[in-house]
Amino acid sequence: MNAAVPTPQNEPHTPPSTAEVHAADIQAAQAKISTVIEPTPLQYCPRLSQQYGLEVYLKREDLQDVRSYKIRGAYYNVASLTDEERSAGVVAASAGNHAQGVAYACRAMGIAGKIFVPKPTPKQKRDRILVHGGENIELVVTGNTFDEAAEAARVDATERGATIIEPFDARETVIGQGTVAAEILAQLTGLGRELDSVIVPVGGGGLAAGIVSYLADMSPRTSVVAVEPAGAASMAAAVNNGGPVTLSAIDPFVDGAAVKRAGAFPFEIIERNLGRIHLIASEEGAVCTEMLALYQNEGIIAEPAGALSVAGLNGVKLEPGSTVVCVISGGNNDVLRYAEVMERSLVHRGLKHYFLVNFPQEPGQLRSFLTDILGADDDIVLFEYLKKNNRETGVALVGVELSRASDLDPLLARMEGSPIECRRLMPGTDEYEFIVAS
C-alpha cells in the first residue's frame, strides 16, 4: 500500500506570474475542440441523491474516447501550437491520462510526440497511450513518481528543442479543462436546474482551476469542492505555504491525482478563488470504497482519481436538496488493481484487521485461538508464521475479516482476556507497511 506522510520539504517559494483565465477563453476553446471532442453525459444518481439528501449528478468524463477529461486540455494545448512548434514535436509527462490525450492529439494532427510515464503507471494506461498515438508516439517508462518522469521529460525537451505539453501547469491546459464546467452549466440549464456545487478531483490543479475560472464568471453563486487524496495533498500544502512546495513522500495509489508538487499556474487561480473553492482530502481507502460502490450500483468503472469526487461527498456540508455535480474524471483502471482496491476498502471500513499472534509452544493453542478468540462470523483470511522454519509455534501474522465493523471491540476484548499474546497492527504505521503491505 506504500502509505506515506506527505510532509513538505523546506524550500524557498518563488511567486508565480499572474494567472488569468476567463469564461471567454474557455468558450473559445470549447468551440475549437468541439469538432473532435463530444460532450459527455450528465447522469442523475438516485443512490447518492438519497444517501446524502442532495440532487447528485455525475459528469461522465470517463466516457471520453481516452476515458478521461485530460483530452480536453491536451488537445487544446497541442492545437494552439504554431506550425514551427508542431514541426519540432512535443514532449509530455503523465501518470497516464494526460499522455493518452496528447497521444490522441498527436495522431489527429500528424505531430511527433514523446511521452514519459512513471513506472507505477498501470499497464492498461500504457497500452492505451500506444493505441491512441500509433506511430506518432514514442513511450518512455521512467522514474517512480510523476515528478521524476516530468523531470526526464523536461531534460529531453530541452535537448531536442521540443515543446512540453504540460498536464496541469499551463494556461492552455487549464483553459481546455475548464470546458467541463461550460458543459455542466449548459446541461443543467437544459434540465431547468441551477448548479449549487461541483465536486472535482485535484492533483496538480488544472481541472479545478479551469472549472472555478469559468464558474467565477458565469455562475458566481456556485461553490467548488476540490478533493485531494490524503496521501498526496500537494494543493493543500501549497495553500498553507503560500505557494507550491514539493512533498517529501506521497502515496501513489490515486495515480491520476498523486503529484508531489501542485502547479504554480493553477495554484494562483485557486488561491485567488479560495472564497468559492474549498479544498478537502479523502483517504485512499474511502476512494476505494466509492470505486467499488460505483461499479456495483451504477456499473461505472472509475479509476481511483475518478472516484475522488464521490468520496468527497462525505466531507462537505451542503443545504439539503442542493444540486451537486461530481466529476467522474477518468475510467482508466487496470483490472489487476482490484485486489488492492478491495483490500484498502475493507481496511478503511474497519472490516479487515491484522494481528501478530504469538502462539505458545503448547498443543492446542491454534484451536484455542479459533474457538475462544474468533467470533462466530469472523474469518481468517491470512495466516503466516513469520519464521518460515517454524510451522507450528511462534509469531504468526493473522488477517481477520469481520462481518461488521462493530465486531472489532468484542474481538479485541477476547484477545485481551486470552493467554495467547495478540497485538493489532495499525494501518499507516511503518510496522504495518513493512509486515503487511510489503
PDB file of C-alpha atoms in Angstrom, residues 56 88 98 315 374:
ATOM      1  CA  VAL A  56     -26.470  14.449  -7.253  1.00  0.00           C
ATOM      2  CA  ALA A  88       9.728  20.343 -33.681  1.00  0.00           C
ATOM      3  CA  HIS A  98      -2.817  13.243 -19.976  1.00  0.00           C
ATOM      4  CA  GLY A 315     -16.591  15.695   3.599  1.00  0.00           C
ATOM      5  CA  LEU A 374     -12.567 -15.567  16.972  1.00  0.00           C
TER       6      LEU A 374
END
